[in-house]
mmCIF file of C-alpha atoms in Angstrom:
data_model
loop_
_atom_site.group_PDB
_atom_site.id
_atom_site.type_symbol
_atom_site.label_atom_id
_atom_site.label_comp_id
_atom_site.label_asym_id
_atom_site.label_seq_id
_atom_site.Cartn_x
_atom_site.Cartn_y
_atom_site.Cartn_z
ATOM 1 C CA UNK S 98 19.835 -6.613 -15.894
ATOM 2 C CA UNK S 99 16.253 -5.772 -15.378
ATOM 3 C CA UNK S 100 14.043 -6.231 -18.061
ATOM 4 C CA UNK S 101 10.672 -3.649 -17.900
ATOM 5 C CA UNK S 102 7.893 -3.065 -20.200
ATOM 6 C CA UNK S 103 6.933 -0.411 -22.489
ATOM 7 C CA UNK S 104 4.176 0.419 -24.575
ATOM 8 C CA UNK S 105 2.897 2.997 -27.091
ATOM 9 C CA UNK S 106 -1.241 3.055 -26.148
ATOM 10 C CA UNK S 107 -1.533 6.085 -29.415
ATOM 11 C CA UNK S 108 -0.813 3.493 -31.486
ATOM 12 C CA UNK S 109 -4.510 1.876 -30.482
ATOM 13 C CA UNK S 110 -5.305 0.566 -26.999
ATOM 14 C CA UNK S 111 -7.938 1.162 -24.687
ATOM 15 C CA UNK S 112 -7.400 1.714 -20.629
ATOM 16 C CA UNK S 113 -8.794 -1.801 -20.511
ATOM 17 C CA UNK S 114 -5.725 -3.058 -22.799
ATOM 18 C CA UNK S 115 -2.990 -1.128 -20.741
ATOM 19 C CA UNK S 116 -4.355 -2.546 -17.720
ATOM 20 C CA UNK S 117 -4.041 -6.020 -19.135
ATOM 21 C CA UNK S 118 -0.739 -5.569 -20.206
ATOM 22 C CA UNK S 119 0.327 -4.011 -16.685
ATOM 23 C CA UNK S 120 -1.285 -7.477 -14.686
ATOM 24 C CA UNK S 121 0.602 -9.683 -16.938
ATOM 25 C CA UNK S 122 3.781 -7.960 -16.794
ATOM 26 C CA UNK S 123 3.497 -7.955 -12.737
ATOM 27 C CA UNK S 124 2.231 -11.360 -12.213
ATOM 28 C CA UNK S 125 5.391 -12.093 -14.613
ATOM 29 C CA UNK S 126 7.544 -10.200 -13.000
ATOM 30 C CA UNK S 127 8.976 -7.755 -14.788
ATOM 31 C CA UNK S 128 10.269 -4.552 -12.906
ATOM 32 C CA UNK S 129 8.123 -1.879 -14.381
ATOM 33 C CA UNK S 130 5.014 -0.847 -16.874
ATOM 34 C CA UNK S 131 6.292 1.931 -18.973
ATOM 35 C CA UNK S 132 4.278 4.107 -21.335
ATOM 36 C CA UNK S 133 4.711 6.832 -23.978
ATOM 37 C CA UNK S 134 2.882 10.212 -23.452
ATOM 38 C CA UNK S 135 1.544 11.159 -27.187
ATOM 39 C CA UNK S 136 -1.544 12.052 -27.990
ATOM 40 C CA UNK S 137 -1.863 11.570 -31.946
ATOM 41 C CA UNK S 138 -0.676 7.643 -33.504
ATOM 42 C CA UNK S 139 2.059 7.564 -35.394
ATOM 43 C CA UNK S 140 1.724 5.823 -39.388
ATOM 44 C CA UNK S 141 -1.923 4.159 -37.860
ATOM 45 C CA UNK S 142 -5.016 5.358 -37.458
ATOM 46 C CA UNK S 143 -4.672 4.764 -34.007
ATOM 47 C CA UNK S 144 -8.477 3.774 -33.050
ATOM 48 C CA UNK S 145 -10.326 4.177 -30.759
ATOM 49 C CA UNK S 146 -7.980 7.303 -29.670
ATOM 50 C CA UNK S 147 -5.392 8.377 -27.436
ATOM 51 C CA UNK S 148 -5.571 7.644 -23.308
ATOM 52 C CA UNK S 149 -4.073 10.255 -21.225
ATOM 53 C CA UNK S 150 -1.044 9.264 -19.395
ATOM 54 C CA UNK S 151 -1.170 10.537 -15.816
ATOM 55 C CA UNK S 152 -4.833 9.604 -15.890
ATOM 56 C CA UNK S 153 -3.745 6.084 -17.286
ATOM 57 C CA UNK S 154 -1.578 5.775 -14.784
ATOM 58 C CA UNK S 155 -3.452 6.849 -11.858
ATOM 59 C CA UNK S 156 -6.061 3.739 -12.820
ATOM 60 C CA UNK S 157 -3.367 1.267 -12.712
ATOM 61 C CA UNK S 158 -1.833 2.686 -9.923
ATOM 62 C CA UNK S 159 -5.166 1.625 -8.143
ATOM 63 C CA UNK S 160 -5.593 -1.664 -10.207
ATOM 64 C CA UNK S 161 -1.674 -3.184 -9.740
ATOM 65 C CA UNK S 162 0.158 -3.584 -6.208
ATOM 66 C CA UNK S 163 3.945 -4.295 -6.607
ATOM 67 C CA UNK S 164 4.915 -2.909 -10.341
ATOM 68 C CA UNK S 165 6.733 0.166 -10.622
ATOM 69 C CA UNK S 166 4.598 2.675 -13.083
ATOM 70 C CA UNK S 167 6.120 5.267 -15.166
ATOM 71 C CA UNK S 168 6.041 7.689 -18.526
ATOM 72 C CA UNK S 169 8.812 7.871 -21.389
ATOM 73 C CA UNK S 170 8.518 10.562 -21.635
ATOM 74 C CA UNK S 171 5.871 12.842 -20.271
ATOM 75 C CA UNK S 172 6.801 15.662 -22.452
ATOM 76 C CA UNK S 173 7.214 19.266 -20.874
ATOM 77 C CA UNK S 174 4.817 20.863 -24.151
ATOM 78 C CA UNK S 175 2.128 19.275 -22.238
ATOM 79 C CA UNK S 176 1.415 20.429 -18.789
ATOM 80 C CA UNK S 177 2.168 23.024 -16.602
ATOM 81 C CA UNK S 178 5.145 22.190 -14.098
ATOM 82 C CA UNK S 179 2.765 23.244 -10.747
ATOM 83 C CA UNK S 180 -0.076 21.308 -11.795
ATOM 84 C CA UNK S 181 1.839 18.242 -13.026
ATOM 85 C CA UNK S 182 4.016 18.471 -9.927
ATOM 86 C CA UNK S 183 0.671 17.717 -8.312
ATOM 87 C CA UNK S 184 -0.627 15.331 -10.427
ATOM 88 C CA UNK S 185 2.892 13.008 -10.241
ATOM 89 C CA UNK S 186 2.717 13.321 -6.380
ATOM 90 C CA UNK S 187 -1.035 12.120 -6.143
ATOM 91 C CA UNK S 188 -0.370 8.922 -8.390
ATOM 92 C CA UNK S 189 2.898 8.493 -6.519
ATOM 93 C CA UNK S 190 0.231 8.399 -3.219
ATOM 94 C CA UNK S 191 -2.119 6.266 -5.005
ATOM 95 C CA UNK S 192 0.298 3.783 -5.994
ATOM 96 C CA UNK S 193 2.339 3.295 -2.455
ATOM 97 C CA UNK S 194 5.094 5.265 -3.686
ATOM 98 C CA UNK S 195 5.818 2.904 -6.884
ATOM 99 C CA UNK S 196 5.797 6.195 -9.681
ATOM 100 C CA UNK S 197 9.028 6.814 -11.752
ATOM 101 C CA UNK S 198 8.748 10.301 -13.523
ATOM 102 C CA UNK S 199 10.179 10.016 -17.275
ATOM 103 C CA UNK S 200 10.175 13.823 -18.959
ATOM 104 C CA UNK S 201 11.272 15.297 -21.762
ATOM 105 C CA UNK S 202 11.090 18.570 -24.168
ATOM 106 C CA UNK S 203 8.518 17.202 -26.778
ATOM 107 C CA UNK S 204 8.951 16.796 -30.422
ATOM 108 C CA UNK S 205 6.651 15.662 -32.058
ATOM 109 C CA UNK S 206 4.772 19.117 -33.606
ATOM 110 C CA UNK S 207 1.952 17.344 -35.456
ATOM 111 C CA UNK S 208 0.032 16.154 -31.738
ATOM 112 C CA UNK S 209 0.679 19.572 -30.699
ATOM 113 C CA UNK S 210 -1.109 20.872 -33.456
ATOM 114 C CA UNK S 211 -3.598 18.304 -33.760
ATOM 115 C CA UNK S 212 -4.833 19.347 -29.821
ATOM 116 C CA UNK S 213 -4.759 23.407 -29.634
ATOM 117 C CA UNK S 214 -0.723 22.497 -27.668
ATOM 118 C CA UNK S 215 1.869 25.255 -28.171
ATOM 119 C CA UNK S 216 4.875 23.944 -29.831
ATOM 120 C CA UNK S 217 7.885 26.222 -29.164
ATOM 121 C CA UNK S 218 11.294 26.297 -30.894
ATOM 122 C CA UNK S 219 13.817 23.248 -30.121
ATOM 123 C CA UNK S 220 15.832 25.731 -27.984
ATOM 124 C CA UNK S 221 12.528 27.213 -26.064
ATOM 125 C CA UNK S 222 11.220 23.827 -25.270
ATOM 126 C CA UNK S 223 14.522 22.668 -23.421
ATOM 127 C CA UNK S 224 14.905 26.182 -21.755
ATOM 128 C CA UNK S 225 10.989 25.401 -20.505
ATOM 129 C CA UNK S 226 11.940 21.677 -19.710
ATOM 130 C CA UNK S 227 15.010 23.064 -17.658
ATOM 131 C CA UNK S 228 12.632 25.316 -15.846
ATOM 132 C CA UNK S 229 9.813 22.957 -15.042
ATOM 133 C CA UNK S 230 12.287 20.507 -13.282
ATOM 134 C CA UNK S 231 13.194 23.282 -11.226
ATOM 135 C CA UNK S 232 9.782 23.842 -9.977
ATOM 136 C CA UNK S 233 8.876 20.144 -10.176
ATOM 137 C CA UNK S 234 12.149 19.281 -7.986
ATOM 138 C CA UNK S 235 11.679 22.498 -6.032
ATOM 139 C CA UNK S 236 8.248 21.654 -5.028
ATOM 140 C CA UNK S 237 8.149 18.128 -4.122
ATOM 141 C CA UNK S 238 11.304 19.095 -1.880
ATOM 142 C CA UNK S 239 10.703 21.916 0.030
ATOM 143 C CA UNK S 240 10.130 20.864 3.675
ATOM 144 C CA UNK S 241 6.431 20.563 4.755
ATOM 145 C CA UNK S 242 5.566 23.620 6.217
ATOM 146 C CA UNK S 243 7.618 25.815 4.381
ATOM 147 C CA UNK S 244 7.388 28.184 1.102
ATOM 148 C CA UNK S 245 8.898 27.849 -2.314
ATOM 149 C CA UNK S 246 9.413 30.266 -4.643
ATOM 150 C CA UNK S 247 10.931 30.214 -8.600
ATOM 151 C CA UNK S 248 11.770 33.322 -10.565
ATOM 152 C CA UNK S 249 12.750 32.206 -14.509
ATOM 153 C CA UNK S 250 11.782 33.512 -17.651
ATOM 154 C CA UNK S 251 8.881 31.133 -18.265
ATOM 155 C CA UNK S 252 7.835 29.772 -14.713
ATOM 156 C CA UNK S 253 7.397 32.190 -11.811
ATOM 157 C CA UNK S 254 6.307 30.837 -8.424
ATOM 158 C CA UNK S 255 5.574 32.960 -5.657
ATOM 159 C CA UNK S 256 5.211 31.763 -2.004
ATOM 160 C CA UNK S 257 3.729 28.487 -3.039
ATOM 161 C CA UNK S 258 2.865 25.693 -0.356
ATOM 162 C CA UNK S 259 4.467 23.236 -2.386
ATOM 163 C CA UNK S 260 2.079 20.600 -1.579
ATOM 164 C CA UNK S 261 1.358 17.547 -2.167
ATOM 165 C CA UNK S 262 4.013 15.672 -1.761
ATOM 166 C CA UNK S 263 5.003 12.634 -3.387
ATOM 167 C CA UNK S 264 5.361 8.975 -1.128
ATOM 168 C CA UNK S 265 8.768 8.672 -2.610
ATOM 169 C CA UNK S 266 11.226 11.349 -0.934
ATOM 170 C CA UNK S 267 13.070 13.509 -1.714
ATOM 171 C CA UNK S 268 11.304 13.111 -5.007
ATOM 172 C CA UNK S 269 9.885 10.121 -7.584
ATOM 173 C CA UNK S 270 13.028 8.417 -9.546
ATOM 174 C CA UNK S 271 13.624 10.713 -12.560
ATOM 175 C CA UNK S 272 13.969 9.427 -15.999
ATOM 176 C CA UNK S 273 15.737 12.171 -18.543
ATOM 177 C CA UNK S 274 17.191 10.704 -21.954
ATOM 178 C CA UNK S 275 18.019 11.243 -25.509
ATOM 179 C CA UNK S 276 21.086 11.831 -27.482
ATOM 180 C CA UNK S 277 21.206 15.597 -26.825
ATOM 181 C CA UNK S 278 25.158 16.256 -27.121
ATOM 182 C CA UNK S 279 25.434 19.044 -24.138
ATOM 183 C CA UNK S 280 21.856 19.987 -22.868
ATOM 184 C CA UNK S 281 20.654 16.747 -22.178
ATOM 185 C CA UNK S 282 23.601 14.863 -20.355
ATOM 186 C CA UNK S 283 23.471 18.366 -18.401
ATOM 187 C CA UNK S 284 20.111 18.369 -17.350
ATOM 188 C CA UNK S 285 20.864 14.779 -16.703
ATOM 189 C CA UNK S 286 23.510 15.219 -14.337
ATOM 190 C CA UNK S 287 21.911 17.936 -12.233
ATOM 191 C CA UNK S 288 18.391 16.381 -11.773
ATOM 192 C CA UNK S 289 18.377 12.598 -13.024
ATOM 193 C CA UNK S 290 18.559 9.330 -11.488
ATOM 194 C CA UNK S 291 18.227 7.742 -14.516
ATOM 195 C CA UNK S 292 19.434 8.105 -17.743
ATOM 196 C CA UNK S 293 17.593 6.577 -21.396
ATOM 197 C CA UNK S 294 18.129 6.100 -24.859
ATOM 198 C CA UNK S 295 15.667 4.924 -26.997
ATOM 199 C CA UNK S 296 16.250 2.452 -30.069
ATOM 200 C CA UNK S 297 19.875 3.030 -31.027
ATOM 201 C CA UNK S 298 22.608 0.712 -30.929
ATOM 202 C CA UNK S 299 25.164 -0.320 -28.209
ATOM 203 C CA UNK S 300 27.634 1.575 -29.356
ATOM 204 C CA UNK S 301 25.841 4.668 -30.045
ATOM 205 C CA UNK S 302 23.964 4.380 -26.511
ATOM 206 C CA UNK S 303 28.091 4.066 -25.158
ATOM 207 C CA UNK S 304 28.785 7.346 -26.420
ATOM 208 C CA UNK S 305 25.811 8.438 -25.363
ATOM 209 C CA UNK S 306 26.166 7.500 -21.548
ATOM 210 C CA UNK S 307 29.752 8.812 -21.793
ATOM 211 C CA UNK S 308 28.570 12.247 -22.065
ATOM 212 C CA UNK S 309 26.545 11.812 -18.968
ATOM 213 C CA UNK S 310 29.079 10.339 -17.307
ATOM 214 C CA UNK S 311 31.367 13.425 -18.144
ATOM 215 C CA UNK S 312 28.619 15.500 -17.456
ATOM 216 C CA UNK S 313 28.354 13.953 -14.096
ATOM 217 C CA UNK S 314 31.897 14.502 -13.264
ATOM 218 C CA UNK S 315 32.025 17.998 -14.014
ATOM 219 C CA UNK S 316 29.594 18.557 -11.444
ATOM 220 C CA UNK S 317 30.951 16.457 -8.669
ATOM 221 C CA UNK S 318 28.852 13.805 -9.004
ATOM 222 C CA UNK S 319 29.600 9.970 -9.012
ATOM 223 C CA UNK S 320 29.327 8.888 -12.780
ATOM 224 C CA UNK S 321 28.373 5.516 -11.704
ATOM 225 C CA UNK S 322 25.228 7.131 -9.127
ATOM 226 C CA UNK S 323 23.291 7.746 -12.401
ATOM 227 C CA UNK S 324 21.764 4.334 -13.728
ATOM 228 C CA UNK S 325 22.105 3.855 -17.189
ATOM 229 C CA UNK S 326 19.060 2.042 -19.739
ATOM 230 C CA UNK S 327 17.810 1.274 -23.374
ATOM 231 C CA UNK S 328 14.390 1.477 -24.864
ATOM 232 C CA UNK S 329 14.619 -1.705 -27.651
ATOM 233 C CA UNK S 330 11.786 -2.953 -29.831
ATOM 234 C CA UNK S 331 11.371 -6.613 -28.387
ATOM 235 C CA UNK S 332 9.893 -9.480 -31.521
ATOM 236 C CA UNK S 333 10.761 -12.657 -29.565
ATOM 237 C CA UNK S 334 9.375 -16.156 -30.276
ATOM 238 C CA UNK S 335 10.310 -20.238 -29.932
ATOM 239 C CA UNK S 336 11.079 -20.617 -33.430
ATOM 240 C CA UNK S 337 11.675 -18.476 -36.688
ATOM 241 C CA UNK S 338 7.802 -18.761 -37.534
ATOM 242 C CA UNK S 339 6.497 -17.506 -34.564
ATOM 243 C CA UNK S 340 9.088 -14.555 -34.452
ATOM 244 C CA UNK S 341 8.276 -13.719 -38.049
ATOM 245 C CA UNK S 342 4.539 -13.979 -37.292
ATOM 246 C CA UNK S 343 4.713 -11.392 -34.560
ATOM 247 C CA UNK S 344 7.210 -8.650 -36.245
ATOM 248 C CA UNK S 345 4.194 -9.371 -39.400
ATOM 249 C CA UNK S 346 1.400 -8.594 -36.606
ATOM 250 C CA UNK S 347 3.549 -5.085 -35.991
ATOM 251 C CA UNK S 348 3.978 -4.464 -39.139
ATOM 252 C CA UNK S 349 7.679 -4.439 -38.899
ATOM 253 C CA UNK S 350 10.412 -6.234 -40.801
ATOM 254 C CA UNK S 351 12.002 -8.862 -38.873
ATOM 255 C CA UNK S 352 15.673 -8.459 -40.565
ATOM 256 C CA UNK S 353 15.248 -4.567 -39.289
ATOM 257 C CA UNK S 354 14.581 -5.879 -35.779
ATOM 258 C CA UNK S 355 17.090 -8.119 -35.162
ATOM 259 C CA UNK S 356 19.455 -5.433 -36.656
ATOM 260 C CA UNK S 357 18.101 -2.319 -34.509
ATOM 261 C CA UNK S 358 15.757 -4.108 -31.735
ATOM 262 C CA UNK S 359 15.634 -7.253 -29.785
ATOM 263 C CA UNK S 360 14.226 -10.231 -32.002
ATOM 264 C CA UNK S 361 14.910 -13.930 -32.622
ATOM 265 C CA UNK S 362 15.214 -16.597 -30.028
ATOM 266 C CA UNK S 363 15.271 -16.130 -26.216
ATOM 267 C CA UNK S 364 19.772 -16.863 -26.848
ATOM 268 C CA UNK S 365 19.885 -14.040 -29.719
ATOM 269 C CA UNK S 366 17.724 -11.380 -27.041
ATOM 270 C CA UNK S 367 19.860 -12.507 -24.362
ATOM 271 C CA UNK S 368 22.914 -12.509 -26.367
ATOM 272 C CA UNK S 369 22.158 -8.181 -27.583
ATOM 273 C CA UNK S 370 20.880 -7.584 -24.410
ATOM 274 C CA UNK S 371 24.708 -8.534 -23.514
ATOM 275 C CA UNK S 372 25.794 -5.552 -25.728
ATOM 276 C CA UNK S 373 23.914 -3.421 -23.777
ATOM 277 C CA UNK S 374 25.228 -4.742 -20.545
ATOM 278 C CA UNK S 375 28.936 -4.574 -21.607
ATOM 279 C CA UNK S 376 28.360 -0.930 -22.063
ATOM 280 C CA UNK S 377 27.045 -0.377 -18.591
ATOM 281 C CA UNK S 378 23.045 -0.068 -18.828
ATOM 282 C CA UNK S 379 21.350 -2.285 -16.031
ATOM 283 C CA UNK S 380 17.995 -2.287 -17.408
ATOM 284 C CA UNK S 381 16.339 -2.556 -20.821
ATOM 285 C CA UNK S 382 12.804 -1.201 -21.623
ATOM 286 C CA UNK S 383 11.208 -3.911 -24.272
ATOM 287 C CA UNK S 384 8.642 -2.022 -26.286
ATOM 288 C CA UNK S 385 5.407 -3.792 -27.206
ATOM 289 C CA UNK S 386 3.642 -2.998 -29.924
ATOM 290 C CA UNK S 387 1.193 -5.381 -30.224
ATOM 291 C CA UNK S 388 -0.381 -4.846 -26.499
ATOM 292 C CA UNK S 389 -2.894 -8.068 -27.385
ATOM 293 C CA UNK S 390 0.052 -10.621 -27.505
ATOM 294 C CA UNK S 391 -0.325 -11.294 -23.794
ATOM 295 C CA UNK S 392 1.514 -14.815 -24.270
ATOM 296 C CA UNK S 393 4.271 -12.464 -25.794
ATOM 297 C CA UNK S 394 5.306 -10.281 -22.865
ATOM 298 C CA UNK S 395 4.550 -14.512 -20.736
ATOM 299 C CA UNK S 396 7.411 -15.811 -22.992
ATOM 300 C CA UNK S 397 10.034 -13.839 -22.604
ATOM 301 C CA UNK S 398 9.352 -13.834 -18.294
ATOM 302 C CA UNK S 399 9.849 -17.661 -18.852
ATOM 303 C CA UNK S 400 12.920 -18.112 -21.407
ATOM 304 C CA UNK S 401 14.576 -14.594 -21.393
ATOM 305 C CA UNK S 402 14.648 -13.127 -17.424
ATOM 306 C CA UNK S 403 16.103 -16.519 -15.915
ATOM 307 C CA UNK S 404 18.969 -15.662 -18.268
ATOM 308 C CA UNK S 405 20.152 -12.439 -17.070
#
């Protein structure tokens, strides 16, 4: 089980903080830095403002050497698929091929209408997402030297050089999730190598990776070639003081984390994480809220990873 870091820099963090968060995690050793892609905070204020995400990342891609960087979820509402295409290649470059590409349809309308964004219906946003990783895929895989072209009903693309490419080939690792019933585990089957829920419980998350799994068969494809994770809250501390200190820092109430997230003791993380495990996911996203708590993230490296 590998154990990778997520955080939500809306909420209030600086470039400065992410970065400090991303060293830690690294010189820790956990397998990835993770971050959201929202642009408004969500029950904070949120000061001093949101970072960009692809622009976050590119820093850190420059400022880290061995830990995997990636986005849950860059949402499709966002960006253009040509232009993003580009701008996921170039950090891929930047980074020595160590970008994982999380995407999604968007939901959350307020952001969108907070920054001038266009916020389509549910069903138009996932016929756009659908669309953009056809150009996204379409472009970063088309040979060197050759043309690609797209014809859909939002996206055309018309003799394009489909250039740059990313360092990873055929493409970055793709990261699609949710709990989407037939769209998602669809989309998931045809274009991801990953597959995420985010804070729901093991056996939600197994019916959940079930669908993909029958999603995968249906087209011909290994169910067990897809990997399968969890997003989790993570509130972890030596004794009961110092775990109900940090959920207080967060805001959060501890008897709601250890019900819905990881929190407790380093046996009752490793003992959910377990859960998770059983059900066939192979990695675990912790989300940190409080992106100070350096000593946090330093904790659970020393009394949670040697367990798993």
């Amino acid at each position: 089980m590998e154990l990778r870091i997520f955080v939500e820099p809306q909420q209030g963090a600086t470039y400065s903080d992410q970065l400090a968060v991303a060293r830690t995690a690294e010189a820790a050793g956990f397998g990835a830095f993770f971050r959201s892609d929202h642009y408004l905070a969500m029950n904070v204020e949120g000061n001093p403002g949101p970072t960009d995400t692809w622009t976050t990342l590119a820093g850190l891609a420059r400022e880290t050497t061995t830990i995997r960087l990636g986005t849950l979820v860059t949402s499709a509402t966002f960006r253009y698929p040509g232009p993003l295409a580009i701008a996921v290649a170039q950090v891929d470059e930047m980074s020595g091929g160590r970008v994982e590409f999380g995407y999604g349809a968007g939901w959350f309308s307020a952001e969108h209408e907070a920054y001038a964004i266009p916020f389509p219906s549910l069903g138009e946003r996932f016929d756009k997402l659908e669309e953009s990783l056809a150009v996204i895929t379409g472009l970063w895989k088309t040979p060197v030297g050759e043309k690609f072209s797209y014809s859909g009903e939002h996206y055309t693309v018309k003799d394009s050089p489909a250039l740059p490419k990313p360092i990873q080939t055929p493409t970055p690792p793709i990261v699609l999730g949710g709990q989407g019933k037939k769209r998602t585990p669809a989309l998931a089957a045809q274009y991801a190598d990953e597959f995420n829920v985010p804070f729901i419980s093991a056996g939600d998350a197994a019916q959940a990776f079930e669908r993909v799994r029958t999603a995968c068969e249906a087209r011909g494809r290994a169910a067990d070639d897809m990997t399968y994770s969890a997003a989790l809250t993570v509130c972890a501390g030596a004794d009961d003081a110092e775990v109900t200190r940090r959920a207080t820092n967060i805001g959060r109430d501890l008897a709601e984390l250890r019900k819905d997230g990881l929190a407790g003791s380093p046996a009752e993380i490793v003992d959910k994480i377990g859960s998770y495990r059983e059900i066939g996911a192979s990695r675990i996203y912790l989300q940190v809220l409080d992106m100070s708590d350096l000593e946090h993230l330093e904790f659970i490296a020393d009394t949670v990873i040697p367990q798993l």
